mmCIF file of C-alpha atoms and ligand atoms in Angstrom:
data_model
loop_
_atom_site.group_PDB
_atom_site.id
_atom_site.type_symbol
_atom_site.label_atom_id
_atom_site.label_comp_id
_atom_site.label_asym_id
_atom_site.label_seq_id
_atom_site.Cartn_x
_atom_site.Cartn_y
_atom_site.Cartn_z
ATOM 1 C CA MET A 1 -78.686 202.624 168.498
ATOM 2 C CA SER A 2 -77.903 205.207 165.874
ATOM 3 C CA GLN A 3 -74.317 206.005 164.970
ATOM 4 C CA ILE A 4 -72.784 209.247 166.264
ATOM 5 C CA ASN A 5 -70.014 210.648 164.102
ATOM 6 C CA VAL A 6 -67.218 212.827 165.416
ATOM 7 C CA THR A 7 -68.765 215.736 163.567
ATOM 8 C CA ARG A 8 -71.794 216.641 161.497
ATOM 9 C CA SER A 9 -71.606 219.420 158.928
ATOM 10 C CA SER A 10 -73.671 222.522 159.555
ATOM 11 C CA MET A 11 -76.166 223.209 156.790
ATOM 12 C CA PRO A 12 -78.758 225.929 156.252
ATOM 13 C CA LEU A 13 -82.327 224.932 155.483
ATOM 14 C CA TYR A 14 -82.647 223.537 151.960
ATOM 15 C CA GLU A 15 -85.020 226.370 151.031
ATOM 16 C CA GLU A 16 -82.604 229.006 152.309
ATOM 17 C CA TYR A 17 -79.802 227.704 150.092
ATOM 18 C CA CYS A 18 -82.099 227.387 147.055
ATOM 19 C CA GLU A 19 -83.198 230.983 147.543
ATOM 20 C CA GLU A 20 -79.551 232.071 147.764
ATOM 21 C CA ILE A 21 -78.484 230.390 144.512
ATOM 22 C CA LYS A 22 -81.621 231.315 142.536
ATOM 23 C CA ASP A 23 -80.091 234.333 140.814
ATOM 24 C CA LEU A 24 -77.229 232.179 139.485
ATOM 25 C CA TRP A 25 -79.794 230.737 137.071
ATOM 26 C CA GLU A 26 -80.366 234.277 135.763
ATOM 27 C CA SER A 27 -76.728 235.375 135.591
ATOM 28 C CA HIS A 28 -75.114 232.091 134.495
ATOM 29 C CA PHE A 29 -72.030 233.465 136.281
ATOM 30 C CA LEU A 30 -70.829 230.487 138.319
ATOM 31 C CA THR A 31 -67.286 231.301 139.406
ATOM 32 C CA ASN A 32 -64.351 233.733 138.950
ATOM 33 C CA MET A 33 -65.058 236.144 141.783
ATOM 34 C CA GLY A 34 -68.717 236.834 141.088
ATOM 35 C CA VAL A 35 -71.450 238.487 143.137
ATOM 36 C CA LYS A 36 -71.667 235.774 145.834
ATOM 37 C CA HIS A 37 -67.895 235.650 146.174
ATOM 38 C CA LYS A 38 -67.724 239.424 146.669
ATOM 39 C CA GLN A 39 -70.589 239.364 149.145
ATOM 40 C CA LEU A 40 -69.095 236.562 151.255
ATOM 41 C CA GLN A 41 -65.697 238.252 151.253
ATOM 42 C CA ALA A 42 -67.208 241.528 152.493
ATOM 43 C CA GLU A 43 -69.329 239.775 155.120
ATOM 44 C CA LEU A 44 -66.297 237.861 156.407
ATOM 45 C CA GLU A 45 -64.174 241.007 156.571
ATOM 46 C CA SER A 46 -66.870 242.411 158.778
ATOM 47 C CA TYR A 47 -67.488 239.236 160.849
ATOM 48 C CA LEU A 48 -63.777 238.609 161.407
ATOM 49 C CA ASP A 49 -63.219 242.325 161.932
ATOM 50 C CA THR A 50 -60.144 242.313 159.714
ATOM 51 C CA SER A 51 -58.863 244.469 156.842
ATOM 52 C CA HIS A 52 -58.543 241.808 154.130
ATOM 53 C CA VAL A 53 -60.026 238.408 153.408
ATOM 54 C CA THR A 54 -59.048 236.451 150.277
ATOM 55 C CA LEU A 55 -61.256 233.443 149.565
ATOM 56 C CA TYR A 56 -59.979 230.095 148.356
ATOM 57 C CA THR A 57 -61.132 226.744 147.112
ATOM 58 C CA ASN A 58 -59.904 225.202 150.390
ATOM 59 C CA GLY A 59 -57.810 226.025 153.420
ATOM 60 C CA HIS A 60 -54.796 224.066 152.293
ATOM 61 C CA LEU A 61 -54.344 226.015 149.060
ATOM 62 C CA ALA A 62 -54.945 229.220 151.013
ATOM 63 C CA LEU A 63 -51.989 228.302 153.233
ATOM 64 C CA GLU A 64 -49.792 227.251 150.302
ATOM 65 C CA ASN A 65 -50.604 230.502 148.528
ATOM 66 C CA VAL A 66 -49.936 232.837 151.428
ATOM 67 C CA ILE A 67 -46.596 231.136 152.077
ATOM 68 C CA ALA A 68 -45.768 231.582 148.373
ATOM 69 C CA ALA A 69 -46.950 235.196 148.445
ATOM 70 C CA LEU A 70 -44.530 236.082 151.233
ATOM 71 C CA GLY A 71 -41.694 234.989 148.929
ATOM 72 C CA PHE A 72 -39.232 233.077 151.139
ATOM 73 C CA PRO A 73 -35.878 231.899 149.775
ATOM 74 C CA GLU A 74 -35.759 228.220 148.729
ATOM 75 C CA GLY A 75 -34.594 225.979 151.580
ATOM 76 C CA GLY A 76 -35.606 228.468 154.266
ATOM 77 C CA GLU A 77 -36.543 226.973 157.612
ATOM 78 C CA VAL A 78 -40.003 227.330 159.089
ATOM 79 C CA ILE A 79 -40.616 226.675 162.765
ATOM 80 C CA THR A 80 -43.901 224.834 163.135
ATOM 81 C CA THR A 81 -45.740 222.261 165.219
ATOM 82 C CA PRO A 82 -46.065 218.529 164.519
ATOM 83 C CA PHE A 83 -49.334 218.463 166.515
ATOM 84 C CA THR A 84 -51.510 219.416 163.553
ATOM 85 C CA PHE A 85 -53.243 218.162 160.443
ATOM 86 C CA VAL A 86 -50.760 217.120 157.721
ATOM 87 C CA SER A 87 -51.846 220.122 155.651
ATOM 88 C CA THR A 88 -49.726 222.531 157.736
ATOM 89 C CA THR A 89 -46.502 220.592 157.194
ATOM 90 C CA HIS A 90 -47.290 219.752 153.559
ATOM 91 C CA ALA A 91 -47.880 223.433 152.749
ATOM 92 C CA ILE A 92 -44.402 224.302 154.043
ATOM 93 C CA VAL A 93 -42.630 221.486 152.192
ATOM 94 C CA ARG A 94 -44.572 221.987 148.954
ATOM 95 C CA ASN A 95 -43.215 225.557 148.941
ATOM 96 C CA GLY A 96 -39.609 224.295 148.960
ATOM 97 C CA LEU A 97 -39.149 225.165 152.638
ATOM 98 C CA VAL A 98 -37.940 223.005 155.520
ATOM 99 C CA PRO A 99 -40.194 222.334 158.538
ATOM 100 C CA VAL A 100 -38.464 222.585 161.912
ATOM 101 C CA PHE A 101 -40.667 221.048 164.570
ATOM 102 C CA CYS A 102 -41.201 222.834 167.856
ATOM 103 C CA ASP A 103 -42.791 221.046 170.804
ATOM 104 C CA ILE A 104 -46.196 221.995 172.203
ATOM 105 C CA ASN A 105 -47.103 223.035 175.730
ATOM 106 C CA ASP A 106 -48.917 220.696 178.071
ATOM 107 C CA VAL A 107 -51.867 222.986 178.787
ATOM 108 C CA ASP A 108 -53.558 224.018 175.538
ATOM 109 C CA TYR A 109 -51.379 222.002 173.110
ATOM 110 C CA THR A 110 -50.297 225.035 171.067
ATOM 111 C CA MET A 111 -46.624 225.749 170.300
ATOM 112 C CA ASP A 112 -44.405 225.904 173.410
ATOM 113 C CA VAL A 113 -43.109 229.463 173.070
ATOM 114 C CA THR A 114 -40.203 228.782 175.444
ATOM 115 C CA LYS A 115 -38.800 226.319 172.875
ATOM 116 C CA ILE A 116 -38.929 228.508 169.763
ATOM 117 C CA GLU A 117 -35.751 230.555 170.102
ATOM 118 C CA GLU A 118 -33.421 227.560 170.421
ATOM 119 C CA LEU A 119 -34.656 226.403 166.987
ATOM 120 C CA ILE A 120 -33.869 229.667 165.193
ATOM 121 C CA THR A 121 -30.878 229.551 162.821
ATOM 122 C CA GLU A 122 -29.649 231.942 160.131
ATOM 123 C CA LYS A 123 -31.867 230.034 157.695
ATOM 124 C CA THR A 124 -35.106 230.562 159.637
ATOM 125 C CA VAL A 125 -37.617 232.629 157.678
ATOM 126 C CA ALA A 126 -40.953 232.151 159.423
ATOM 127 C CA ILE A 127 -43.001 230.659 162.236
ATOM 128 C CA ILE A 128 -46.205 228.786 161.354
ATOM 129 C CA PRO A 129 -48.040 227.950 164.588
ATOM 130 C CA VAL A 130 -51.516 226.391 164.828
ATOM 131 C CA HIS A 131 -54.423 227.556 167.011
ATOM 132 C CA VAL A 132 -55.097 223.923 167.738
ATOM 133 C CA TYR A 133 -58.701 222.973 168.709
ATOM 134 C CA GLY A 134 -59.448 226.711 168.553
ATOM 135 C CA ASN A 135 -57.094 227.350 171.507
ATOM 136 C CA LEU A 136 -55.174 230.511 170.722
ATOM 137 C CA CYS A 137 -51.387 230.383 170.641
ATOM 138 C CA ASP A 138 -49.445 232.715 172.898
ATOM 139 C CA VAL A 139 -49.614 235.359 170.172
ATOM 140 C CA ASP A 140 -47.827 238.054 172.214
ATOM 141 C CA ALA A 141 -44.772 235.895 172.886
ATOM 142 C CA ILE A 142 -44.651 234.720 169.269
ATOM 143 C CA GLU A 143 -44.897 238.289 168.009
ATOM 144 C CA ALA A 144 -42.051 239.391 170.279
ATOM 145 C CA ILE A 145 -39.776 236.557 169.090
ATOM 146 C CA ALA A 146 -40.656 237.159 165.430
ATOM 147 C CA LYS A 147 -39.959 240.869 165.758
ATOM 148 C CA GLN A 148 -36.622 240.327 167.433
ATOM 149 C CA HIS A 149 -35.447 237.835 164.804
ATOM 150 C CA ASN A 150 -37.157 239.465 161.813
ATOM 151 C CA LEU A 151 -39.360 236.453 161.025
ATOM 152 C CA LYS A 152 -42.788 236.295 159.405
ATOM 153 C CA VAL A 153 -45.655 234.673 161.297
ATOM 154 C CA ILE A 154 -48.471 232.846 159.525
ATOM 155 C CA TYR A 155 -51.107 231.276 161.749
ATOM 156 C CA ASP A 156 -52.865 228.098 160.759
ATOM 157 C CA ALA A 157 -56.211 229.282 162.120
ATOM 158 C CA ALA A 158 -58.179 226.448 160.497
ATOM 159 C CA HIS A 159 -59.709 225.653 163.913
ATOM 160 C CA ALA A 160 -60.165 229.214 165.119
ATOM 161 C CA PHE A 161 -63.117 230.657 163.217
ATOM 162 C CA GLY A 162 -65.023 232.996 165.524
ATOM 163 C CA VAL A 163 -62.398 232.927 168.272
ATOM 164 C CA SER A 164 -61.282 236.241 169.741
ATOM 165 C CA ARG A 165 -59.120 237.456 172.583
ATOM 166 C CA LYS A 166 -59.943 240.671 174.432
ATOM 167 C CA GLY A 167 -62.207 241.573 171.518
ATOM 168 C CA VAL A 168 -59.503 241.009 168.870
ATOM 169 C CA ASN A 169 -60.499 238.353 166.353
ATOM 170 C CA ALA A 170 -58.032 235.519 165.635
ATOM 171 C CA ALA A 171 -57.924 236.773 162.031
ATOM 172 C CA ASN A 172 -55.732 239.677 163.119
ATOM 173 C CA PHE A 173 -52.635 238.023 164.581
ATOM 174 C CA GLY A 174 -49.290 237.657 162.800
ATOM 175 C CA ASP A 175 -48.598 238.636 159.186
ATOM 176 C CA ALA A 176 -51.458 236.474 157.962
ATOM 177 C CA SER A 177 -53.831 233.719 159.066
ATOM 178 C CA MET A 178 -55.348 230.821 157.179
ATOM 179 C CA PHE A 179 -58.899 229.648 157.843
ATOM 180 C CA SER A 180 -60.441 226.437 156.563
ATOM 181 C CA PHE A 181 -64.115 226.339 155.593
ATOM 182 C CA HIS A 182 -64.098 222.580 155.079
ATOM 183 C CA ALA A 183 -67.378 220.761 155.743
ATOM 184 C CA THR A 184 -66.098 219.572 159.136
ATOM 185 C CA LYS A 185 -65.173 223.010 160.459
ATOM 186 C CA VAL A 186 -67.219 225.350 162.671
ATOM 187 C CA PHE A 187 -68.051 227.504 159.630
ATOM 188 C CA ASN A 188 -68.155 225.792 156.243
ATOM 189 C CA THR A 189 -68.558 226.561 152.549
ATOM 190 C CA VAL A 190 -68.559 222.771 151.805
ATOM 191 C CA GLU A 191 -64.914 223.089 150.709
ATOM 192 C CA GLY A 192 -63.274 226.453 151.105
ATOM 193 C CA GLY A 193 -60.826 228.596 152.957
ATOM 194 C CA ALA A 194 -59.420 232.070 153.340
ATOM 195 C CA VAL A 195 -56.351 234.102 154.137
ATOM 196 C CA THR A 196 -56.753 237.128 156.396
ATOM 197 C CA PHE A 197 -54.128 239.870 156.615
ATOM 198 C CA SER A 198 -53.646 243.602 156.984
ATOM 199 C CA ASP A 199 -50.881 244.391 154.438
ATOM 200 C CA ASP A 200 -52.523 246.046 151.402
ATOM 201 C CA GLY A 201 -49.552 244.884 149.316
ATOM 202 C CA LEU A 202 -50.647 241.257 149.637
ATOM 203 C CA VAL A 203 -54.099 241.726 148.078
ATOM 204 C CA GLN A 204 -53.008 241.691 144.439
ATOM 205 C CA LYS A 205 -50.476 238.920 144.952
ATOM 206 C CA LEU A 206 -52.926 236.549 146.628
ATOM 207 C CA ASN A 207 -55.582 237.263 144.008
ATOM 208 C CA ASP A 208 -53.039 236.609 141.260
ATOM 209 C CA LEU A 209 -51.759 233.382 142.789
ATOM 210 C CA LYS A 210 -55.210 231.818 143.025
ATOM 211 C CA ASN A 211 -56.095 232.646 139.422
ATOM 212 C CA PHE A 212 -53.112 231.486 137.319
ATOM 213 C CA GLY A 213 -51.392 234.842 137.846
ATOM 214 C CA ILE A 214 -53.843 236.414 135.412
ATOM 215 C CA ARG A 215 -54.084 240.215 135.761
ATOM 216 C CA ASN A 216 -56.109 240.637 132.594
ATOM 217 C CA ALA A 217 -56.544 238.782 129.323
ATOM 218 C CA GLU A 218 -53.111 239.805 128.065
ATOM 219 C CA SER A 219 -51.071 240.089 131.244
ATOM 220 C CA ILE A 220 -49.940 237.134 133.368
ATOM 221 C CA ALA A 221 -47.993 238.415 136.358
ATOM 222 C CA TYR A 222 -47.234 235.210 138.284
ATOM 223 C CA ILE A 223 -46.972 231.469 137.752
ATOM 224 C CA GLY A 224 -50.102 230.982 139.790
ATOM 225 C CA GLY A 225 -52.338 227.957 140.182
ATOM 226 C CA ASN A 226 -56.104 227.783 140.375
ATOM 227 C CA ALA A 227 -57.691 228.012 143.802
ATOM 228 C CA LYS A 228 -60.792 230.136 143.248
ATOM 229 C CA MET A 229 -63.960 229.710 145.321
ATOM 230 C CA SER A 230 -67.068 229.130 143.176
ATOM 231 C CA GLU A 231 -70.364 230.997 143.495
ATOM 232 C CA PHE A 232 -72.130 227.894 144.847
ATOM 233 C CA HIS A 233 -69.589 227.515 147.638
ATOM 234 C CA ALA A 234 -69.746 231.214 148.420
ATOM 235 C CA ALA A 235 -73.561 230.977 148.570
ATOM 236 C CA MET A 236 -73.278 228.138 151.102
ATOM 237 C CA GLY A 237 -70.977 230.380 153.142
ATOM 238 C CA ILE A 238 -73.402 233.312 153.010
ATOM 239 C CA CYS A 239 -76.150 231.044 154.380
ATOM 240 C CA ASN A 240 -74.013 229.357 157.043
ATOM 241 C CA LEU A 241 -72.594 232.665 158.259
ATOM 242 C CA ARG A 242 -76.133 233.773 159.204
ATOM 243 C CA HIS A 243 -76.326 230.909 161.698
ATOM 244 C CA VAL A 244 -72.764 230.474 162.903
ATOM 245 C CA ASP A 245 -73.141 232.372 166.197
ATOM 246 C CA GLU A 246 -76.137 230.261 167.117
ATOM 247 C CA GLU A 247 -74.212 227.105 166.159
ATOM 248 C CA ILE A 248 -71.288 228.106 168.379
ATOM 249 C CA GLN A 249 -73.729 228.695 171.234
ATOM 250 C CA LYS A 250 -75.149 225.177 170.779
ATOM 251 C CA ARG A 251 -71.643 223.689 170.665
ATOM 252 C CA LYS A 252 -70.939 225.456 173.944
ATOM 253 C CA THR A 253 -73.981 223.825 175.536
ATOM 254 C CA ALA A 254 -72.725 220.371 174.462
ATOM 255 C CA VAL A 255 -69.222 221.167 175.791
ATOM 256 C CA GLU A 256 -70.659 222.272 179.123
ATOM 257 C CA GLN A 257 -72.465 218.945 179.425
ATOM 258 C CA TYR A 258 -69.260 217.035 178.589
ATOM 259 C CA ARG A 259 -67.373 219.052 181.199
ATOM 260 C CA LYS A 260 -70.052 218.432 183.796
ATOM 261 C CA ARG A 261 -69.749 214.694 183.249
ATOM 262 C CA LEU A 262 -65.999 214.297 182.729
ATOM 263 C CA SER A 263 -64.247 216.914 184.863
ATOM 264 C CA GLY A 264 -62.662 215.866 188.122
ATOM 265 C CA ILE A 265 -62.302 212.235 186.981
ATOM 266 C CA PRO A 266 -58.780 210.964 187.820
ATOM 267 C CA GLY A 267 -56.808 210.220 184.657
ATOM 268 C CA ILE A 268 -59.045 212.290 182.380
ATOM 269 C CA ARG A 269 -57.680 215.659 181.310
ATOM 270 C CA LEU A 270 -59.828 218.313 179.659
ATOM 271 C CA CYS A 271 -58.917 221.699 178.161
ATOM 272 C CA SER A 272 -60.410 224.643 179.973
ATOM 273 C CA ASP A 273 -61.332 227.975 178.410
ATOM 274 C CA GLN A 274 -58.354 230.327 178.059
ATOM 275 C CA ALA A 275 -58.383 233.599 179.977
ATOM 276 C CA ASP A 276 -59.884 236.544 178.040
ATOM 277 C CA VAL A 277 -60.733 234.276 175.089
ATOM 278 C CA LYS A 278 -64.132 233.887 173.456
ATOM 279 C CA HIS A 279 -64.046 230.286 172.259
ATOM 280 C CA ASN A 280 -65.729 228.588 169.307
ATOM 281 C CA TYR A 281 -65.970 225.088 170.839
ATOM 282 C CA ALA A 282 -64.631 223.565 167.636
ATOM 283 C CA TYR A 283 -63.441 220.311 169.244
ATOM 284 C CA PHE A 284 -63.630 218.482 172.541
ATOM 285 C CA PRO A 285 -60.208 216.928 173.156
ATOM 286 C CA VAL A 286 -59.826 214.519 176.070
ATOM 287 C CA VAL A 287 -56.436 213.225 177.201
ATOM 288 C CA PHE A 288 -56.459 209.807 178.879
ATOM 289 C CA ASP A 289 -53.497 210.100 181.169
ATOM 290 C CA GLY A 290 -53.403 207.241 183.646
ATOM 291 C CA TYR A 291 -57.151 206.593 183.378
ATOM 292 C CA LYS A 292 -58.375 203.061 184.076
ATOM 293 C CA TYR A 293 -58.621 202.526 180.290
ATOM 294 C CA ASP A 294 -56.120 203.856 177.777
ATOM 295 C CA ARG A 295 -56.991 205.994 174.765
ATOM 296 C CA ASN A 296 -57.070 203.131 172.305
ATOM 297 C CA ALA A 297 -59.341 201.077 174.549
ATOM 298 C CA VAL A 298 -61.793 203.977 174.933
ATOM 299 C CA PHE A 299 -61.681 204.588 171.176
ATOM 300 C CA ALA A 300 -62.464 200.914 170.496
ATOM 301 C CA LYS A 301 -65.210 200.726 173.128
ATOM 302 C CA LEU A 302 -66.942 203.837 171.737
ATOM 303 C CA GLY A 303 -66.648 202.324 168.261
ATOM 304 C CA GLU A 304 -68.448 199.164 169.421
ATOM 305 C CA HIS A 305 -71.357 201.405 170.376
ATOM 306 C CA GLY A 306 -71.389 203.200 167.016
ATOM 307 C CA ILE A 307 -69.692 206.299 168.388
ATOM 308 C CA ILE A 308 -66.914 207.553 166.192
ATOM 309 C CA ALA A 309 -64.287 209.545 168.108
ATOM 310 C CA ARG A 310 -61.057 210.655 166.451
ATOM 311 C CA LYS A 311 -57.378 210.275 167.387
ATOM 312 C CA TYR A 312 -56.712 213.896 166.551
ATOM 313 C CA PHE A 313 -53.820 214.536 166.182
ATOM 314 C CA TYR A 314 -52.258 211.154 165.825
ATOM 315 C CA PRO A 315 -49.787 210.380 164.411
ATOM 316 C CA LEU A 316 -47.713 213.555 164.652
ATOM 317 C CA THR A 317 -46.639 215.007 161.317
ATOM 318 C CA ASN A 318 -42.990 214.414 162.326
ATOM 319 C CA ASN A 319 -43.861 210.729 162.702
ATOM 320 C CA ILE A 320 -45.461 209.881 159.348
ATOM 321 C CA GLU A 321 -43.871 207.903 156.565
ATOM 322 C CA CYS A 322 -43.727 210.684 153.972
ATOM 323 C CA TYR A 323 -41.419 212.723 156.257
ATOM 324 C CA GLU A 324 -39.206 209.827 157.309
ATOM 325 C CA GLY A 325 -36.100 211.122 155.522
ATOM 326 C CA TYR A 326 -36.350 214.631 156.961
ATOM 327 C CA PRO A 327 -33.602 215.301 159.489
ATOM 328 C CA THR A 328 -35.854 217.441 161.684
ATOM 329 C CA ALA A 329 -38.664 214.867 161.792
ATOM 330 C CA LYS A 330 -37.992 213.121 165.089
ATOM 331 C CA VAL A 331 -40.592 212.560 167.777
ATOM 332 C CA GLU A 332 -37.817 212.581 170.403
ATOM 333 C CA SER A 333 -37.419 216.320 169.828
ATOM 334 C CA THR A 334 -41.103 216.980 170.576
ATOM 335 C CA PRO A 335 -41.786 214.789 173.638
ATOM 336 C CA THR A 336 -44.900 216.606 174.853
ATOM 337 C CA ALA A 337 -46.516 216.466 171.420
ATOM 338 C CA TYR A 338 -45.679 212.762 171.256
ATOM 339 C CA TYR A 339 -47.081 212.127 174.732
ATOM 340 C CA ILE A 340 -50.364 213.894 173.983
ATOM 341 C CA SER A 341 -50.754 212.332 170.525
ATOM 342 C CA GLU A 342 -50.590 208.878 172.139
ATOM 343 C CA ARG A 343 -53.328 209.741 174.650
ATOM 344 C CA VAL A 344 -55.763 212.173 173.063
ATOM 345 C CA LEU A 345 -59.208 211.612 171.602
ATOM 346 C CA THR A 346 -61.564 214.238 170.264
ATOM 347 C CA LEU A 347 -65.113 213.273 171.168
ATOM 348 C CA PRO A 348 -68.114 213.893 168.905
ATOM 349 C CA LEU A 349 -69.054 217.573 168.870
ATOM 350 C CA TYR A 350 -71.408 219.515 166.642
ATOM 351 C CA ALA A 351 -74.218 222.012 167.094
ATOM 352 C CA ASP A 352 -77.051 219.488 167.124
ATOM 353 C CA LEU A 353 -75.394 216.958 169.418
ATOM 354 C CA SER A 354 -78.021 216.415 172.101
ATOM 355 C CA LYS A 355 -77.544 216.278 175.849
ATOM 356 C CA GLU A 356 -78.729 212.651 175.704
ATOM 357 C CA ASP A 357 -76.029 211.793 173.169
ATOM 358 C CA VAL A 358 -73.339 213.458 175.307
ATOM 359 C CA ASP A 359 -74.591 211.490 178.301
ATOM 360 C CA ARG A 360 -74.548 208.242 176.324
ATOM 361 C CA ILE A 361 -70.942 208.891 175.245
ATOM 362 C CA CYS A 362 -69.858 209.781 178.790
ATOM 363 C CA ASP A 363 -71.600 206.709 180.252
ATOM 364 C CA ILE A 364 -69.577 204.452 177.964
ATOM 365 C CA ILE A 365 -66.308 206.216 178.830
ATOM 366 C CA LEU A 366 -66.963 206.229 182.573
ATOM 367 C CA ASN A 367 -68.079 202.711 183.210
HETATM 368 C C1 LIG B 401 -58.760 221.487 158.072
HETATM 369 C C2 LIG B 401 -57.378 221.889 158.327
HETATM 370 C C3 LIG B 401 -56.517 222.343 157.310
HETATM 371 C C4 LIG B 401 -56.837 222.249 155.847
HETATM 372 O O1 LIG B 401 -58.001 222.841 155.449
HETATM 373 P P1 LIG B 401 -58.808 222.308 154.178
HETATM 374 O O2 LIG B 401 -59.867 223.362 154.007
HETATM 375 O O3 LIG B 401 -59.360 220.971 154.507
HETATM 376 O O4 LIG B 401 -57.876 222.273 153.018
HETATM 377 C C5 LIG B 401 -55.266 222.807 157.671
HETATM 378 N N1 LIG B 401 -54.845 222.823 158.949
HETATM 379 C C6 LIG B 401 -55.631 222.373 159.944
HETATM 380 C C7 LIG B 401 -55.113 222.437 161.344
HETATM 381 C C8 LIG B 401 -56.893 221.869 159.675
HETATM 382 O O5 LIG B 401 -57.654 221.385 160.673
#
């Protein structure tokens, strides 16, 4: 039996990519915001229906840079979720800010908006929620709280490419959003990422920060790093963007098959589609909550059959060794996140996952 990985990167046809990069052999212009970079940026602004897209080498540096660009005072507190990839928490701490962990809700696993206000102090500067698994946060409630307390909102939208609510793309919520174009995401540029935002004043700053702060050969405006997307990565993005809608459609078909097989089973909890939301079917999380086998047993059993699921997200970022000394890093303060992280598995999901493979996975789980 062949192995099934939790994900499989989307790729264009080999010939399509070769055709796309052909002109780079004429121009010898390989990076530094060239033709492909400009084209991908414009195409994403259109696809995501948003005013500004700034491209990055990866999603993590995109998040670090947008936090830096908003210029928070050192030691400021940022309300965030521990139910995420370490990148979210690292980006806050690496900017000299303090993560304050808010619990998640029990339905879609995004930030529990009823728990945000009690965490706000005079030091709070921002909220960084995550559209986890592509499930949108309660953006209206978060916006209302942020407005009332004069806080910035940056969404970690790494999972939310192509997601929209009532026709508004996820790229347009909060002060800014970060997308990851890592190989494992719904849309990839191999490695890559972006910040989306509407404030014209951020354009120059973000461009400066990803290119050493260089304005021109004799003017260095900021102490920036290097996080530029190369022409080869941008070319991969141009190709993959042509097929992403079709890929999302295929993911949906696989999800529907999973739901057909696994819904209504006592002790197995699935996420359902959110009202008014067009989903991207980025992940298929399953919570084993009183099922005849626990999460770890299912994980091990799948592994014996060559099926690689993922304990995602486990452990919580407030329960990992590098944050041990942080006063706010306590799982007791985020009981729902802790509960879910102990019981969740994301099952294999990618565009070309066949109905037979989904059935094989479900057969192993169910018997
Ligand atoms: C993938 C991911 C990131 C980081 O993106 P990279 O492109 O891998 O740097 C950040 N946050 C979340 C939730 C992610 O899933």
